[in-house]
Coordinates of C-alpha atoms and ligand atoms in Angstrom, one line a residue:
M26 CA 38.0 -64.2 35.7
A27 CA 38.1 -62.2 38.9
Q28 CA 40.5 -59.3 39.0
E29 CA 43.2 -59.8 41.7
F30 CA 44.5 -57.1 43.9
E31 CA 46.7 -57.1 47.0
V32 CA 44.6 -54.5 48.8
V33 CA 40.9 -53.8 48.2
V34 CA 39.3 -50.8 49.9
I35 CA 35.5 -50.8 50.2
G36 CA 34.3 -47.1 50.2
A37 CA 36.1 -44.0 49.0
G38 CA 35.3 -41.4 51.8
P39 CA 38.2 -39.7 53.6
G40 CA 39.0 -43.0 55.3
G41 CA 38.9 -45.2 52.2
Y42 CA 40.5 -42.9 49.7
I43 CA 43.4 -42.0 52.0
A44 CA 43.8 -45.8 52.9
A45 CA 44.0 -46.6 49.2
I46 CA 46.5 -43.8 48.5
R47 CA 48.8 -44.9 51.4
A48 CA 48.5 -48.5 50.4
A49 CA 49.5 -47.7 46.8
Q50 CA 52.4 -45.4 48.0
L51 CA 53.6 -48.5 50.0
G52 CA 53.7 -50.5 46.7
F53 CA 50.5 -52.6 46.9
R54 CA 48.4 -53.3 43.9
T55 CA 45.3 -51.5 45.2
A56 CA 41.6 -51.1 44.2
C57 CA 38.9 -49.0 45.8
I58 CA 35.2 -49.9 45.4
E59 CA 32.8 -46.9 45.4
G60 CA 29.3 -46.5 43.9
W61 CA 28.2 -43.1 45.3
K62 CA 26.2 -41.0 42.9
N63 CA 25.7 -37.3 43.4
A64 CA 22.5 -35.3 42.8
K65 CA 23.3 -35.1 39.1
G66 CA 23.6 -38.9 38.9
E67 CA 27.3 -38.8 38.4
L68 CA 29.6 -41.3 40.1
A69 CA 31.8 -39.4 42.6
L70 CA 34.6 -40.3 45.0
G71 CA 35.1 -38.6 48.4
G72 CA 32.1 -40.1 50.4
T73 CA 30.0 -38.1 52.8
C74 CA 32.8 -35.7 53.7
L75 CA 33.4 -34.3 50.2
N76 CA 29.9 -34.7 48.8
V77 CA 27.4 -34.0 51.5
G78 CA 29.4 -33.3 54.8
C79 CA 32.4 -31.4 55.8
I80 CA 33.3 -29.6 52.5
P81 CA 29.8 -28.4 51.3
S82 CA 28.8 -27.5 54.8
K83 CA 31.9 -25.4 55.3
A84 CA 31.5 -23.7 51.9
L85 CA 27.9 -22.6 52.9
L86 CA 29.2 -21.7 56.4
S87 CA 31.7 -19.2 54.9
S88 CA 29.2 -17.8 52.5
S89 CA 26.7 -17.2 55.4
E90 CA 29.5 -15.7 57.5
E91 CA 30.4 -13.2 54.8
F92 CA 26.7 -12.3 54.4
E93 CA 26.3 -11.7 58.1
K94 CA 29.6 -9.7 58.2
A95 CA 28.6 -7.5 55.3
G96 CA 25.2 -6.8 56.9
H97 CA 26.1 -6.4 60.5
H98 CA 29.8 -6.3 61.4
L99 CA 31.5 -4.0 58.9
E100 CA 30.0 -0.9 60.5
A101 CA 32.2 -1.3 63.6
H102 CA 35.2 -0.9 61.2
G103 CA 33.7 2.3 59.8
I104 CA 32.6 0.7 56.6
T105 CA 29.1 1.2 55.5
V106 CA 27.5 -1.3 53.1
S107 CA 24.0 -0.9 51.9
G108 CA 21.7 -3.1 49.9
V109 CA 23.3 -6.4 51.0
K110 CA 21.4 -9.2 49.3
V111 CA 21.9 -12.9 49.1
D112 CA 21.6 -15.0 45.9
I113 CA 21.1 -18.6 47.2
G114 CA 21.4 -20.0 43.7
K115 CA 24.8 -18.5 43.2
M116 CA 25.9 -19.5 46.8
Q117 CA 24.8 -23.2 46.0
S118 CA 26.7 -23.1 42.7
R119 CA 29.8 -22.0 44.4
K120 CA 29.4 -24.8 46.9
G121 CA 28.9 -27.3 44.0
E122 CA 32.0 -26.1 42.2
I123 CA 34.1 -26.6 45.4
V124 CA 32.7 -30.1 45.9
S125 CA 33.4 -31.0 42.2
K126 CA 36.9 -29.7 42.4
M127 CA 37.6 -31.8 45.5
T128 CA 36.0 -35.0 44.2
K129 CA 37.7 -34.7 40.9
G130 CA 40.9 -34.1 42.8
V131 CA 40.5 -37.6 44.4
E132 CA 40.0 -39.1 40.9
F133 CA 43.3 -37.4 39.9
L134 CA 45.1 -38.9 43.0
F135 CA 43.7 -42.3 42.2
K136 CA 45.1 -42.1 38.6
K137 CA 48.5 -40.7 39.9
N138 CA 48.8 -43.6 42.4
K139 CA 47.6 -46.2 39.9
I140 CA 44.6 -47.1 42.1
T141 CA 41.8 -49.0 40.3
W142 CA 38.4 -47.4 40.9
L143 CA 35.8 -50.2 40.8
Q144 CA 32.5 -48.4 40.2
G145 CA 29.7 -50.0 42.3
F146 CA 29.0 -51.3 45.8
G147 CA 31.1 -54.1 47.2
R148 CA 29.7 -57.3 49.0
F149 CA 31.8 -60.1 50.4
V150 CA 30.9 -63.4 48.7
S151 CA 33.6 -65.6 50.2
G152 CA 36.5 -65.5 52.7
G153 CA 39.5 -67.7 53.6
D154 CA 43.1 -66.9 52.6
T155 CA 41.8 -64.6 49.9
Y156 CA 38.5 -62.6 50.0
S157 CA 36.2 -62.4 47.0
I158 CA 34.1 -59.3 46.7
E159 CA 31.3 -58.8 44.2
V160 CA 30.9 -55.3 42.8
S161 CA 27.3 -54.2 42.0
G162 CA 26.2 -52.9 38.6
G163 CA 28.0 -55.5 36.6
G164 CA 31.4 -54.8 38.2
G165 CA 32.2 -58.5 38.5
T166 CA 34.1 -60.1 41.3
V167 CA 37.5 -59.0 42.7
T168 CA 39.8 -60.9 45.0
A169 CA 42.3 -59.6 47.5
K170 CA 44.3 -60.9 50.5
H171 CA 43.8 -57.6 52.4
V172 CA 40.5 -55.8 52.7
I173 CA 39.8 -52.4 54.3
I174 CA 36.2 -51.7 55.0
A175 CA 35.5 -47.9 54.9
T176 CA 31.8 -47.8 54.1
G177 CA 31.1 -44.8 56.4
S178 CA 27.7 -43.8 57.7
R179 CA 24.4 -42.2 56.7
A180 CA 21.9 -40.0 58.5
R181 CA 19.7 -41.6 61.1
H182 CA 16.0 -40.9 60.5
L183 CA 13.3 -40.8 63.0
P184 CA 10.7 -43.6 63.1
N185 CA 7.5 -42.7 61.3
T186 CA 9.0 -39.6 59.7
V187 CA 9.5 -39.6 56.0
V188 CA 12.6 -37.6 54.9
D189 CA 11.8 -36.3 51.4
N190 CA 14.7 -33.9 51.4
E191 CA 12.4 -31.2 50.3
L192 CA 10.5 -30.2 53.4
V193 CA 11.8 -32.7 55.8
C194 CA 15.6 -33.0 55.3
D195 CA 18.7 -34.8 56.5
N196 CA 22.1 -33.4 55.9
E197 CA 21.8 -33.9 52.1
G198 CA 18.7 -31.8 51.7
A199 CA 19.7 -29.2 54.3
L200 CA 22.8 -28.4 52.3
A201 CA 20.7 -27.9 49.1
F202 CA 17.9 -25.5 50.1
P203 CA 17.0 -23.5 47.0
S204 CA 15.9 -20.5 49.2
V205 CA 16.2 -19.3 52.8
P206 CA 13.3 -20.8 54.8
K207 CA 11.4 -18.1 56.9
K208 CA 11.0 -20.6 59.8
L209 CA 13.4 -23.5 60.1
G210 CA 13.0 -26.3 62.6
V211 CA 15.9 -28.5 63.5
I212 CA 15.6 -31.7 65.5
G213 CA 18.8 -32.4 67.3
A214 CA 21.3 -29.9 68.9
G215 CA 24.4 -32.0 68.1
V216 CA 27.3 -30.8 65.9
I217 CA 25.6 -31.2 62.6
G218 CA 22.2 -29.6 63.7
L219 CA 24.0 -26.7 65.3
E220 CA 26.2 -26.1 62.3
L221 CA 23.4 -26.3 59.7
G222 CA 21.0 -24.3 62.0
S223 CA 23.7 -21.5 62.3
V224 CA 24.2 -21.4 58.5
W225 CA 20.5 -20.8 57.8
R226 CA 20.1 -18.4 60.8
R227 CA 22.9 -16.2 59.5
L228 CA 21.1 -16.1 56.1
G229 CA 17.9 -14.9 57.8
A230 CA 15.9 -17.9 58.9
E231 CA 14.2 -17.9 62.3
V232 CA 15.6 -21.1 63.7
T233 CA 14.2 -23.4 66.5
I234 CA 16.2 -26.4 67.6
L235 CA 14.5 -29.2 69.5
E236 CA 16.8 -31.4 71.5
A237 CA 15.9 -34.5 73.5
L238 CA 18.7 -34.4 76.0
P239 CA 18.4 -32.1 79.0
N240 CA 21.9 -30.8 78.8
F241 CA 23.4 -28.6 76.0
L242 CA 26.6 -29.8 74.3
G243 CA 27.2 -32.4 77.0
A244 CA 30.4 -33.5 75.4
C245 CA 32.1 -30.2 75.9
D246 CA 33.7 -28.8 79.1
D247 CA 30.9 -27.2 81.2
A248 CA 32.5 -23.7 80.9
I249 CA 32.4 -24.0 77.1
S250 CA 28.8 -25.2 76.9
R251 CA 27.7 -22.4 79.2
E252 CA 29.4 -19.8 77.0
A253 CA 28.0 -21.4 73.9
W254 CA 24.5 -21.4 75.3
K255 CA 24.8 -17.7 76.1
Q256 CA 26.2 -16.8 72.6
F257 CA 23.8 -18.9 70.6
T258 CA 20.6 -18.1 72.5
K259 CA 21.1 -14.6 74.0
T260 CA 23.4 -13.0 71.4
Q261 CA 22.3 -14.7 68.2
G262 CA 18.7 -15.6 68.9
L263 CA 18.8 -19.3 68.1
N264 CA 15.7 -20.8 69.9
I265 CA 17.0 -24.0 71.5
K266 CA 14.6 -26.1 73.5
L267 CA 16.2 -28.9 75.7
G268 CA 14.6 -32.0 77.2
V269 CA 11.8 -32.3 74.5
K270 CA 10.2 -35.5 73.3
I271 CA 9.2 -35.6 69.6
E272 CA 5.6 -37.0 69.3
K273 CA 4.8 -36.6 65.6
V274 CA 6.1 -34.9 62.4
T275 CA 3.4 -33.9 59.9
T276 CA 4.2 -32.7 56.4
R277 CA 1.7 -30.3 54.9
K278 CA 1.7 -28.8 51.4
T279 CA 3.9 -25.8 52.3
G280 CA 5.5 -26.7 55.6
V281 CA 6.0 -29.1 58.5
V282 CA 4.4 -29.3 61.9
V283 CA 6.2 -31.0 64.8
D284 CA 4.2 -32.1 67.8
Y285 CA 6.4 -32.4 70.9
A286 CA 6.3 -32.5 74.7
D287 CA 8.5 -29.8 76.3
D288 CA 10.8 -30.4 79.3
K289 CA 7.7 -30.1 81.6
G290 CA 5.8 -32.7 79.6
L291 CA 3.4 -30.1 78.2
A292 CA 2.2 -30.6 74.6
Q293 CA 3.7 -28.1 72.1
K294 CA 3.7 -27.5 68.3
L295 CA 6.4 -26.2 66.1
E296 CA 5.3 -24.9 62.7
C297 CA 8.1 -24.4 60.2
D298 CA 8.7 -24.1 56.5
R299 CA 11.4 -26.7 56.5
L300 CA 12.7 -29.2 59.0
I301 CA 16.2 -30.6 59.4
V302 CA 16.3 -34.0 61.2
S303 CA 19.8 -34.3 62.7
V304 CA 19.6 -37.1 65.2
G305 CA 22.9 -38.9 64.6
R306 CA 24.3 -41.3 62.0
V307 CA 24.2 -45.0 61.4
P308 CA 27.0 -47.1 60.1
N309 CA 26.8 -48.6 56.5
T310 CA 27.1 -52.3 57.1
D311 CA 23.9 -53.7 55.6
G312 CA 24.5 -55.1 52.1
L313 CA 28.2 -55.7 52.9
G314 CA 27.8 -59.5 53.1
A315 CA 29.2 -59.5 56.7
G316 CA 27.2 -62.7 57.6
T317 CA 28.6 -64.5 54.5
V318 CA 32.2 -64.3 55.7
G319 CA 31.5 -64.1 59.5
L320 CA 32.5 -60.5 60.0
K321 CA 31.5 -59.4 63.5
V322 CA 29.1 -56.4 63.6
D323 CA 27.7 -55.1 66.9
S324 CA 24.0 -54.6 67.7
R325 CA 24.1 -51.0 66.4
G326 CA 25.7 -52.0 63.1
F327 CA 29.3 -51.0 63.7
V328 CA 32.1 -53.3 62.6
E329 CA 33.9 -54.5 65.7
V330 CA 37.6 -53.6 65.7
D331 CA 40.5 -53.5 68.1
E332 CA 42.6 -50.4 68.7
H333 CA 44.5 -51.0 65.5
C334 CA 41.3 -51.4 63.4
R335 CA 41.6 -55.1 63.0
T336 CA 38.3 -57.0 62.7
N337 CA 37.7 -60.6 63.8
L338 CA 38.7 -61.8 60.3
P339 CA 42.4 -62.2 59.4
N340 CA 43.7 -59.4 57.1
V341 CA 40.3 -57.5 57.2
Y342 CA 40.4 -54.0 58.7
A343 CA 37.6 -51.5 59.2
I344 CA 38.1 -47.7 59.6
G345 CA 36.2 -44.4 60.0
D346 CA 32.5 -43.9 60.7
V347 CA 31.8 -47.6 60.3
V348 CA 33.7 -48.4 63.6
R349 CA 33.7 -47.1 67.2
G350 CA 35.0 -43.7 68.0
P351 CA 34.2 -40.1 66.9
M352 CA 32.6 -39.7 63.5
L353 CA 35.2 -37.3 62.2
A354 CA 36.9 -37.2 58.8
H355 CA 40.4 -36.7 60.2
K356 CA 40.0 -39.7 62.5
A357 CA 38.9 -41.8 59.4
E358 CA 41.9 -40.5 57.5
D359 CA 44.4 -41.3 60.2
E360 CA 42.9 -44.8 60.6
G361 CA 43.3 -45.3 56.9
V362 CA 47.0 -44.4 57.0
M363 CA 47.5 -46.6 60.0
V364 CA 45.9 -49.8 58.6
A365 CA 47.8 -49.4 55.2
E366 CA 51.0 -49.2 57.1
I367 CA 50.1 -52.2 59.3
I368 CA 49.5 -54.2 56.2
A369 CA 53.0 -53.2 55.1
G370 CA 54.4 -54.5 58.3
Q371 CA 55.0 -51.2 60.0
K372 CA 54.0 -50.4 63.6
P373 CA 51.9 -47.2 63.4
H374 CA 49.6 -46.0 66.3
I375 CA 46.9 -43.5 66.9
D376 CA 46.5 -41.7 70.2
Y377 CA 42.7 -41.4 70.3
D378 CA 42.9 -39.0 73.3
C379 CA 44.6 -36.5 70.9
I380 CA 41.9 -36.3 68.2
P381 CA 40.6 -32.8 68.0
W382 CA 36.8 -32.1 67.9
I383 CA 35.5 -29.0 66.1
I384 CA 32.1 -27.5 65.9
Y385 CA 31.8 -25.0 63.1
T386 CA 29.3 -22.7 64.7
S387 CA 29.8 -19.0 65.2
P388 CA 31.9 -18.7 67.4
E389 CA 33.6 -22.1 66.7
I390 CA 34.1 -24.6 69.5
A391 CA 37.1 -26.8 69.5
W392 CA 38.7 -29.1 72.0
V393 CA 41.2 -31.9 72.5
G394 CA 41.5 -34.3 75.4
K395 CA 39.6 -34.3 78.7
S396 CA 37.2 -31.7 80.0
E397 CA 37.8 -30.6 83.6
Q398 CA 34.7 -32.6 84.6
Q399 CA 35.9 -35.8 82.8
A400 CA 39.4 -35.5 84.4
K401 CA 37.9 -35.1 87.9
A402 CA 35.4 -38.1 87.2
A403 CA 38.5 -40.2 86.3
G404 CA 39.9 -39.3 89.7
I405 CA 42.7 -37.0 88.4
E406 CA 43.5 -33.9 90.4
V407 CA 43.6 -31.0 88.0
R408 CA 44.6 -27.3 87.8
T409 CA 43.0 -25.1 85.1
G410 CA 43.8 -21.8 83.4
Q411 CA 41.4 -19.7 81.4
F412 CA 41.9 -16.5 79.4
P413 CA 39.4 -14.4 77.4
F414 CA 39.9 -13.1 73.9
S415 CA 38.1 -9.8 74.9
I416 CA 41.5 -8.4 76.2
N417 CA 43.7 -9.7 73.3
G418 CA 44.7 -7.0 70.9
R419 CA 44.4 -9.2 67.7
A420 CA 40.9 -10.4 68.7
L421 CA 39.8 -6.8 69.1
G422 CA 41.5 -5.8 65.8
I423 CA 39.5 -8.4 63.9
N424 CA 36.4 -7.6 65.9
E425 CA 36.1 -11.1 67.4
P426 CA 36.4 -10.6 71.1
A427 CA 33.9 -13.3 72.2
G428 CA 35.2 -16.5 73.8
F429 CA 38.2 -17.9 75.8
V430 CA 40.7 -20.7 76.0
K431 CA 40.7 -23.1 78.9
V432 CA 43.7 -25.4 79.6
V433 CA 43.3 -28.4 81.9
A434 CA 46.5 -29.8 83.4
D435 CA 47.4 -32.6 85.8
A436 CA 47.9 -30.9 89.2
K437 CA 50.9 -33.1 90.1
T438 CA 52.8 -33.3 86.8
D439 CA 51.4 -30.2 84.9
Q440 CA 50.9 -32.4 81.8
V441 CA 48.2 -31.0 79.6
L442 CA 45.1 -33.2 79.7
G443 CA 42.8 -31.0 77.7
V444 CA 42.5 -27.7 75.8
H445 CA 39.1 -26.1 75.2
I446 CA 38.4 -23.1 73.0
I447 CA 35.4 -21.1 72.0
H448 CA 36.2 -18.4 69.5
A449 CA 35.6 -17.5 65.9
R450 CA 39.0 -19.0 64.9
A451 CA 38.9 -22.0 67.4
S452 CA 39.4 -24.5 64.6
D453 CA 42.8 -23.2 63.7
L454 CA 43.9 -22.5 67.3
I455 CA 43.2 -26.0 68.7
Q456 CA 46.2 -27.5 66.9
E457 CA 48.7 -26.1 69.4
G458 CA 46.8 -28.1 72.1
V459 CA 46.9 -31.2 69.9
T460 CA 50.6 -31.0 69.3
T461 CA 51.3 -30.3 73.0
M462 CA 49.2 -33.3 74.0
E463 CA 50.8 -35.6 71.4
F464 CA 54.3 -34.7 72.8
K465 CA 53.0 -35.1 76.3
G466 CA 53.8 -31.5 76.9
A467 CA 53.0 -29.5 80.1
A468 CA 51.1 -26.2 80.5
E469 CA 54.5 -24.8 81.4
D470 CA 55.8 -25.8 77.9
I471 CA 53.1 -23.8 76.2
A472 CA 53.7 -20.9 78.6
R473 CA 57.5 -20.9 77.8
I474 CA 57.1 -21.0 74.0
T475 CA 57.4 -17.7 72.3
H476 CA 54.1 -16.8 70.6
G477 CA 54.0 -14.2 67.8
H478 CA 52.5 -10.9 68.7
P479 CA 49.8 -9.8 68.1
T480 CA 48.1 -13.1 67.5
L481 CA 45.1 -15.0 68.8
S482 CA 47.5 -17.8 69.9
E483 CA 48.7 -15.5 72.7
V484 CA 45.4 -16.3 74.4
G485 CA 46.4 -20.0 74.6
R486 CA 49.7 -19.1 76.1
E487 CA 48.1 -16.8 78.7
A488 CA 45.6 -19.6 79.6
A489 CA 48.5 -22.0 80.0
L490 CA 50.3 -19.4 82.3
N491 CA 47.1 -19.1 84.2
V492 CA 47.2 -22.7 85.1
D493 CA 49.9 -21.4 87.5
K494 CA 47.9 -18.2 88.1
R495 CA 50.5 -16.0 86.5
A496 CA 48.8 -14.7 83.3
L497 CA 50.7 -11.5 82.4
N498 CA 48.0 -9.5 80.7
M499 CA 45.2 -9.9 83.2
Ligands
FAD511 C1 26.8 -32.2 57.3 C2 28.1 -32.9 57.9 C3 29.2 -32.1 58.2 C4 30.3 -32.7 58.7 N1 31.4 -31.9 59.0 C5 32.5 -32.4 59.4 C6 33.6 -31.6 59.7 O1 33.6 -30.4 59.6 N2 34.8 -32.2 60.1 C7 34.8 -33.6 60.3 O2 35.9 -34.1 60.7 N3 33.8 -34.4 60.0 C8 32.6 -33.8 59.6 N4 31.6 -34.6 59.3 C9 31.7 -36.1 59.4 C10 32.5 -36.7 58.3 O3 31.9 -36.4 57.1 C11 32.7 -38.2 58.4 O4 33.2 -38.5 59.7 C12 33.5 -38.8 57.4 O5 33.0 -38.6 56.1 C13 33.7 -40.3 57.6 O6 34.5 -40.8 56.6 P1 34.4 -42.4 56.1 O7 35.4 -42.5 55.1 O8 34.5 -43.2 57.3 O9 32.9 -42.5 55.5 P2 32.1 -41.7 54.4 O10 32.6 -40.4 54.2 O11 30.7 -41.8 54.9 O12 32.3 -42.5 53.1 C14 31.9 -43.8 53.0 C15 31.8 -44.2 51.5 O13 31.5 -45.6 51.4 C16 30.7 -45.8 50.3 N5 30.1 -47.1 50.6 C17 29.2 -47.5 51.5 N6 28.9 -48.8 51.4 C18 29.7 -49.3 50.3 C19 29.8 -50.5 49.7 N7 29.2 -51.7 50.2 N8 30.7 -50.7 48.7 C20 31.3 -49.6 48.2 N9 31.2 -48.3 48.8 C21 30.4 -48.2 49.8 C22 29.7 -44.6 50.4 O14 29.0 -44.5 49.2 C23 30.6 -43.5 50.8 O15 31.1 -42.9 49.7 C24 30.4 -34.1 58.8 C25 29.3 -34.9 58.4 C26 28.2 -34.3 58.0 C27 27.0 -35.1 57.6

C-alpha cells in the first residue's frame, strides 16, 4: 500500500526543507524525500547548502580569516602574536561539527513539525489527480496531490577532466583538503571559485585562478569589479588570468598540470598541487522521471516554471537551484515558503529584483538590484552616490578601511534601484538596501533615517546623501 500525503517535497536542501516546514505549519500532512549521504556514509538533510556549500564554506572562511588576522593584522592594534600555526585537521573537524549540528537541527525540525522523512531518491511513476513517486532503496511508493520539486544542483565538470576530489576537486573536495596546497589552481573566477580560492590563499596557498570570460565579476557594478580586482590581485596577490581557454587537465602522481591558451592565444601551462574546478552548477533533474509524467524541463535541465514556481503540471511546483534565477540558498528558501502558501490558497509573492547577492571574499561583495550599467542599459536615467569606508570612524576602529558603498537611484523619482557594497562586512550591511528596495524607498529615505554612531551603516547613509551630492563627512 502506498503511503498517502497531501504534500510531498522531493529534496531537503534549503528550498525543500523550508517548503516542508511551511507546508506542515499550514496543516498539510507532509513528507520530504531525501537520500543524500555525507562523506561518512550517513544520511543527512540540508542539501548542498548545509553539507557541502554555504555552511562548511563559511566555517572555513572564518577560520582562515582568524588565521590571517592573527598573523598579519593584529600588529596594527599593538598586539604581537608569535608562532601562529594552523592545524587543518582541527579546522576541518570544527567545520564538520558545525555541519552536523545544522543537519541534525533540520532532523529535529522535521520531528517537531511531524514531517515524514522518506530516506531515498524520488522518481515520478505516474501523474493525474494524484502523483505517485517511487522512493529508491526500498522506500516504496508514496502518493500526493501536491508535489514540490527541490532537487537542487551539483557541480558542473569540464569535459575530459576526471574530478577525483583528491587532486582535481569540485566544491566537495575543495572543502575537505587535509592540508594547505603549496600551489593551488582554480578554474573559474565565479562566486564559488573566488570564495574557495580566497580561503586557501589566506591559509598560505599560492593561488592562480583561470577564467574563460574576458571581464572580471561581470555581474557586479563596474566600480565594484574594478575595486575587487585591485584588492584581490594587487593587495592580496591572487593571480587571476582572464580570457583563457582550457585545453587539457592532466593528473600526475603528486599534482595537476593545466594546459591553456592565454588571452593572446599563447600556449601556457599551470602546474599545481591541487586544482579546484568551479565552472558553474547543473540542475538535478535526471532520474526524476520527468518524462514519465510529462514535466517540462528545458534544454539545460532546469524545470520550467512561472513567476510563482508553477510547473506545466497541475499542483506540481519546482523551487531553488533546479529552476531559473540565482542559485542562492535564500532564494530557494523564499520560493519554498511561497509555494507552500500558494498550496494553502494564500497569495504570496517574491520580488526577484530584491534578492541580495553576496560573495564571501575578503573584502566581501554584496549587492541588490541593478548596477549603474544595467539601469542605463534599461534606458533609466540614474543618479549615483558613493562613499568610502576609509573615512568612517568605525571602519578605522576595526581596521577595515577598504571599500565603499554605492547607491544607484532613479534620477526622476529618487527611488533606489540598486545598492552595491565592497567591504569586510558587506554581507551584513546589504540588508538596509534590500529593505529599502522592498519598500520602494528613495535615496532620500535612507539619508533621512537616523543611523547609529559610530557604525559602518553610516557609510550607506552618506552614499545615499551623496546621490544628491550632499555627503556630510566628505
Ligand atoms: C561551495 C558553495 C558555497 C555556497 N555558498 C552560498 C552562500 O554563501 N550563500 C548562498 O545563498 N548560497 C550559497 N551556495 C548556493 C546554495 O548552496 C544553493 O543555492 C542552495 O543549496 C540551493 O538549495 P536547493 O534546496 O535548491 O538545493 P540543494 O541544496 O542542492 O538541495 C537539493 C537536495 O535534493 C536532493 N535530491 C536531488 N535529487 C533528488 C531526488 N530525485 N529525490 C530526493 N532528493 C533529491 C539532493 O540530495 C540535495 O540534498 C553555495 C554553493 C556552494 C557549492
